[in-house]
Amino acid sequence: FQFKDRRAILLCFLISGILSLLHFFLLGAATAAWISVLFCLRISAAYFSSRKEIALTFIGLGAGVTALTWTGWISLLAFVGNATGTVATFQKSGLRMRLLFLAASAFWLVHNLAIWTPVAAAQEICFSTGNLIGLWRYYYKQRAPAPL
């Protein structure tokens, strides 16, 4: 997450998404696994377009997957994390994209702790940390006042 270029960030997300979907399928976490499949498709689509209609389509698909694989509040966490991440993915502004991904990551962190997958929880913590470093490097550091 240390790139500023939107497409470079999306390519990194695609690799991460493929690894996540394999992880969740192996755990038997159906909602998270199928939402990860949608994540990979969404990232691929966002690489070529940032149209809001595509984002809404992926949110609708996520709602359908959630309904079909519903297991309670844990499924809801996966859906909200996915929907927030979908809105983030289709942002043209790198700053808005990063901030929305932080929010999405919070939902996924709670989800991953609830289904007891320390690996995925650690992934979200690393992702958020990298995102915060990127925010600091590209947005805060450039505006920070000179030291006294």
PDB file of C-alpha atoms in Angstrom:
ATOM      1  CA  PHE A   1       0.000   0.000   0.000  1.00  0.00           C
ATOM      2  CA  GLN A   2       3.028   2.218  -0.401  1.00  0.00           C
ATOM      3  CA  PHE A   3       2.209   3.282  -3.934  1.00  0.00           C
ATOM      4  CA  LYS A   4       0.457   6.500  -4.785  1.00  0.00           C
ATOM      5  CA  ASP A   5      -0.660   5.325  -8.220  1.00  0.00           C
ATOM      6  CA  ARG A   6      -4.219   3.978  -8.015  1.00  0.00           C
ATOM      7  CA  ARG A   7      -3.592   1.140 -10.483  1.00  0.00           C
ATOM      8  CA  ALA A   8      -0.492  -0.063  -8.640  1.00  0.00           C
ATOM      9  CA  ILE A   9      -2.478  -0.155  -5.408  1.00  0.00           C
ATOM     10  CA  LEU A  10      -5.249  -2.114  -7.131  1.00  0.00           C
ATOM     11  CA  LEU A  11      -2.795  -4.706  -8.462  1.00  0.00           C
ATOM     12  CA  CYS A  12      -1.481  -5.256  -4.938  1.00  0.00           C
ATOM     13  CA  PHE A  13      -5.060  -5.657  -3.731  1.00  0.00           C
ATOM     14  CA  LEU A  14      -5.724  -8.255  -6.406  1.00  0.00           C
ATOM     15  CA  ILE A  15      -2.831 -10.401  -5.183  1.00  0.00           C
ATOM     16  CA  SER A  16      -3.999  -9.979  -1.588  1.00  0.00           C
ATOM     17  CA  GLY A  17      -7.565 -10.857  -2.588  1.00  0.00           C
ATOM     18  CA  ILE A  18      -6.535 -14.101  -4.251  1.00  0.00           C
ATOM     19  CA  LEU A  19      -4.661 -15.155  -1.121  1.00  0.00           C
ATOM     20  CA  SER A  20      -7.606 -14.150   1.096  1.00  0.00           C
ATOM     21  CA  LEU A  21     -10.157 -16.106  -0.899  1.00  0.00           C
ATOM     22  CA  LEU A  22      -8.018 -19.235  -0.647  1.00  0.00           C
ATOM     23  CA  HIS A  23      -7.644 -18.675   3.106  1.00  0.00           C
ATOM     24  CA  PHE A  24     -11.375 -18.232   3.732  1.00  0.00           C
ATOM     25  CA  PHE A  25     -12.334 -21.208   1.543  1.00  0.00           C
ATOM     26  CA  LEU A  26      -9.913 -23.389   3.506  1.00  0.00           C
ATOM     27  CA  LEU A  27     -11.480 -22.150   6.757  1.00  0.00           C
ATOM     28  CA  GLY A  28     -14.989 -22.868   5.484  1.00  0.00           C
ATOM     29  CA  ALA A  29     -16.025 -19.217   5.963  1.00  0.00           C
ATOM     30  CA  ALA A  30     -18.418 -19.192   3.005  1.00  0.00           C
ATOM     31  CA  THR A  31     -19.577 -15.566   3.098  1.00  0.00           C
ATOM     32  CA  ALA A  32     -16.034 -14.223   3.428  1.00  0.00           C
ATOM     33  CA  ALA A  33     -14.752 -16.616   0.751  1.00  0.00           C
ATOM     34  CA  TRP A  34     -17.355 -15.674  -1.851  1.00  0.00           C
ATOM     35  CA  ILE A  35     -17.066 -11.983  -1.012  1.00  0.00           C
ATOM     36  CA  SER A  36     -13.314 -12.379  -1.598  1.00  0.00           C
ATOM     37  CA  VAL A  37     -14.105 -13.776  -5.053  1.00  0.00           C
ATOM     38  CA  LEU A  38     -16.218 -10.665  -5.674  1.00  0.00           C
ATOM     39  CA  PHE A  39     -13.360  -8.564  -4.305  1.00  0.00           C
ATOM     40  CA  CYS A  40     -11.008  -9.952  -6.960  1.00  0.00           C
ATOM     41  CA  LEU A  41     -13.556  -9.339  -9.716  1.00  0.00           C
ATOM     42  CA  ARG A  42     -14.252  -5.839  -8.369  1.00  0.00           C
ATOM     43  CA  ILE A  43     -10.559  -4.931  -8.249  1.00  0.00           C
ATOM     44  CA  SER A  44     -10.165  -6.177 -11.825  1.00  0.00           C
ATOM     45  CA  ALA A  45     -13.100  -4.022 -12.968  1.00  0.00           C
ATOM     46  CA  ALA A  46     -11.891  -0.976 -11.017  1.00  0.00           C
ATOM     47  CA  TYR A  47      -8.483  -1.241 -12.662  1.00  0.00           C
ATOM     48  CA  PHE A  48     -10.164  -0.193 -15.923  1.00  0.00           C
ATOM     49  CA  SER A  49     -12.974   2.051 -14.673  1.00  0.00           C
ATOM     50  CA  SER A  50     -14.092   4.087 -11.658  1.00  0.00           C
ATOM     51  CA  ARG A  51     -17.767   4.320 -12.701  1.00  0.00           C
ATOM     52  CA  LYS A  52     -20.183   4.411  -9.778  1.00  0.00           C
ATOM     53  CA  GLU A  53     -22.628   2.110 -11.595  1.00  0.00           C
ATOM     54  CA  ILE A  54     -20.047  -0.666 -11.480  1.00  0.00           C
ATOM     55  CA  ALA A  55     -19.552  -0.067  -7.752  1.00  0.00           C
ATOM     56  CA  LEU A  56     -23.307  -0.323  -7.151  1.00  0.00           C
ATOM     57  CA  THR A  57     -23.422  -3.559  -9.143  1.00  0.00           C
ATOM     58  CA  PHE A  58     -20.724  -5.066  -6.917  1.00  0.00           C
ATOM     59  CA  ILE A  59     -22.491  -3.904  -3.755  1.00  0.00           C
ATOM     60  CA  GLY A  60     -25.652  -5.609  -5.036  1.00  0.00           C
ATOM     61  CA  LEU A  61     -23.734  -8.791  -5.820  1.00  0.00           C
ATOM     62  CA  GLY A  62     -22.224  -8.667  -2.322  1.00  0.00           C
ATOM     63  CA  ALA A  63     -25.698  -8.367  -0.824  1.00  0.00           C
ATOM     64  CA  GLY A  64     -26.793 -11.406  -2.834  1.00  0.00           C
ATOM     65  CA  VAL A  65     -23.792 -13.460  -1.735  1.00  0.00           C
ATOM     66  CA  THR A  66     -24.406 -12.433   1.868  1.00  0.00           C
ATOM     67  CA  ALA A  67     -28.057 -13.467   1.671  1.00  0.00           C
ATOM     68  CA  LEU A  68     -27.191 -16.842   0.129  1.00  0.00           C
ATOM     69  CA  THR A  69     -24.477 -17.638   2.678  1.00  0.00           C
ATOM     70  CA  TRP A  70     -26.033 -15.926   5.725  1.00  0.00           C
ATOM     71  CA  THR A  71     -24.768 -17.203   9.084  1.00  0.00           C
ATOM     72  CA  GLY A  72     -25.760 -14.262  11.283  1.00  0.00           C
ATOM     73  CA  TRP A  73     -24.009 -11.089  12.354  1.00  0.00           C
ATOM     74  CA  ILE A  74     -20.649 -12.392  11.142  1.00  0.00           C
ATOM     75  CA  SER A  75     -22.010 -12.380   7.591  1.00  0.00           C
ATOM     76  CA  LEU A  76     -23.204  -8.818   8.128  1.00  0.00           C
ATOM     77  CA  LEU A  77     -19.682  -7.750   9.132  1.00  0.00           C
ATOM     78  CA  ALA A  78     -18.309  -9.276   5.920  1.00  0.00           C
ATOM     79  CA  PHE A  79     -20.976  -7.505   3.857  1.00  0.00           C
ATOM     80  CA  VAL A  80     -20.402  -4.077   5.428  1.00  0.00           C
ATOM     81  CA  GLY A  81     -16.627  -4.471   5.079  1.00  0.00           C
ATOM     82  CA  ASN A  82     -17.120  -5.453   1.457  1.00  0.00           C
ATOM     83  CA  ALA A  83     -19.553  -2.632   0.672  1.00  0.00           C
ATOM     84  CA  THR A  84     -17.267  -0.026   2.251  1.00  0.00           C
ATOM     85  CA  GLY A  85     -14.305  -1.487   0.373  1.00  0.00           C
ATOM     86  CA  THR A  86     -16.308  -1.380  -2.854  1.00  0.00           C
ATOM     87  CA  VAL A  87     -16.998   2.327  -2.436  1.00  0.00           C
ATOM     88  CA  ALA A  88     -13.283   2.815  -1.688  1.00  0.00           C
ATOM     89  CA  THR A  89     -12.163   0.870  -4.754  1.00  0.00           C
ATOM     90  CA  PHE A  90     -14.048   3.106  -7.160  1.00  0.00           C
ATOM     91  CA  GLN A  91     -12.798   6.422  -5.733  1.00  0.00           C
ATOM     92  CA  LYS A  92     -10.717   8.597  -8.031  1.00  0.00           C
ATOM     93  CA  SER A  93      -9.125  10.342  -5.052  1.00  0.00           C
ATOM     94  CA  GLY A  94      -6.314   8.392  -3.426  1.00  0.00           C
ATOM     95  CA  LEU A  95      -7.004  10.077  -0.088  1.00  0.00           C
ATOM     96  CA  ARG A  96     -10.699   9.107  -0.054  1.00  0.00           C
ATOM     97  CA  MET A  97      -9.788   5.614  -1.208  1.00  0.00           C
ATOM     98  CA  ARG A  98      -7.332   5.146   1.662  1.00  0.00           C
ATOM     99  CA  LEU A  99      -9.716   6.527   4.309  1.00  0.00           C
ATOM    100  CA  LEU A 100     -12.574   4.306   3.163  1.00  0.00           C
ATOM    101  CA  PHE A 101     -10.276   1.280   3.076  1.00  0.00           C
ATOM    102  CA  LEU A 102      -9.362   1.995   6.707  1.00  0.00           C
ATOM    103  CA  ALA A 103     -13.051   1.846   7.611  1.00  0.00           C
ATOM    104  CA  ALA A 104     -13.543  -1.360   5.603  1.00  0.00           C
ATOM    105  CA  SER A 105     -10.517  -2.895   7.286  1.00  0.00           C
ATOM    106  CA  ALA A 106     -12.034  -2.247  10.728  1.00  0.00           C
ATOM    107  CA  PHE A 107     -15.107  -4.327   9.820  1.00  0.00           C
ATOM    108  CA  TRP A 108     -12.936  -7.103   8.411  1.00  0.00           C
ATOM    109  CA  LEU A 109     -10.738  -7.087  11.511  1.00  0.00           C
ATOM    110  CA  VAL A 110     -13.745  -7.635  13.781  1.00  0.00           C
ATOM    111  CA  HIS A 111     -15.035 -10.326  11.390  1.00  0.00           C
ATOM    112  CA  ASN A 112     -11.699 -12.122  11.363  1.00  0.00           C
ATOM    113  CA  LEU A 113     -11.407 -12.043  15.148  1.00  0.00           C
ATOM    114  CA  ALA A 114     -14.998 -13.305  15.475  1.00  0.00           C
ATOM    115  CA  ILE A 115     -14.338 -16.358  13.280  1.00  0.00           C
ATOM    116  CA  TRP A 116     -10.962 -16.767  14.993  1.00  0.00           C
ATOM    117  CA  THR A 117      -8.552 -16.444  12.119  1.00  0.00           C
ATOM    118  CA  PRO A 118      -5.454 -14.804  13.565  1.00  0.00           C
ATOM    119  CA  VAL A 119      -3.762 -14.864  10.157  1.00  0.00           C
ATOM    120  CA  ALA A 120      -6.511 -12.802   8.509  1.00  0.00           C
ATOM    121  CA  ALA A 121      -6.688 -10.514  11.565  1.00  0.00           C
ATOM    122  CA  ALA A 122      -2.930  -9.933  11.322  1.00  0.00           C
ATOM    123  CA  GLN A 123      -3.363  -9.262   7.606  1.00  0.00           C
ATOM    124  CA  GLU A 124      -5.901  -6.507   8.365  1.00  0.00           C
ATOM    125  CA  ILE A 125      -3.631  -4.992  11.021  1.00  0.00           C
ATOM    126  CA  CYS A 126      -0.702  -4.977   8.571  1.00  0.00           C
ATOM    127  CA  PHE A 127      -2.936  -3.586   5.830  1.00  0.00           C
ATOM    128  CA  SER A 128      -4.189  -0.777   8.082  1.00  0.00           C
ATOM    129  CA  THR A 129      -0.680   0.008   9.297  1.00  0.00           C
ATOM    130  CA  GLY A 130       0.604   0.201   5.728  1.00  0.00           C
ATOM    131  CA  ASN A 131      -2.371   2.330   4.769  1.00  0.00           C
ATOM    132  CA  LEU A 132      -1.706   4.730   7.673  1.00  0.00           C
ATOM    133  CA  ILE A 133       1.963   4.980   6.667  1.00  0.00           C
ATOM    134  CA  GLY A 134       0.873   5.738   3.101  1.00  0.00           C
ATOM    135  CA  LEU A 135      -1.550   8.396   4.345  1.00  0.00           C
ATOM    136  CA  TRP A 136       1.249   9.989   6.340  1.00  0.00           C
ATOM    137  CA  ARG A 137       3.789   9.815   3.498  1.00  0.00           C
ATOM    138  CA  TYR A 138       1.556  11.090   0.712  1.00  0.00           C
ATOM    139  CA  TYR A 139      -0.899  13.417   2.456  1.00  0.00           C
ATOM    140  CA  TYR A 140       0.134  14.489   5.958  1.00  0.00           C
ATOM    141  CA  LYS A 141       3.913  14.765   5.579  1.00  0.00           C
ATOM    142  CA  GLN A 142       3.536  17.108   2.611  1.00  0.00           C
ATOM    143  CA  ARG A 143       1.313  19.468   4.642  1.00  0.00           C
ATOM    144  CA  ALA A 144       3.062  19.215   7.990  1.00  0.00           C
ATOM    145  CA  PRO A 145       4.318  22.541   9.361  1.00  0.00           C
ATOM    146  CA  ALA A 146       8.064  23.074   9.614  1.00  0.00           C
ATOM    147  CA  PRO A 147       9.520  22.277  13.056  1.00  0.00           C
ATOM    148  CA  LEU A 148      10.237  25.231  15.316  1.00  0.00           C
TER     149      LEU A 148
END
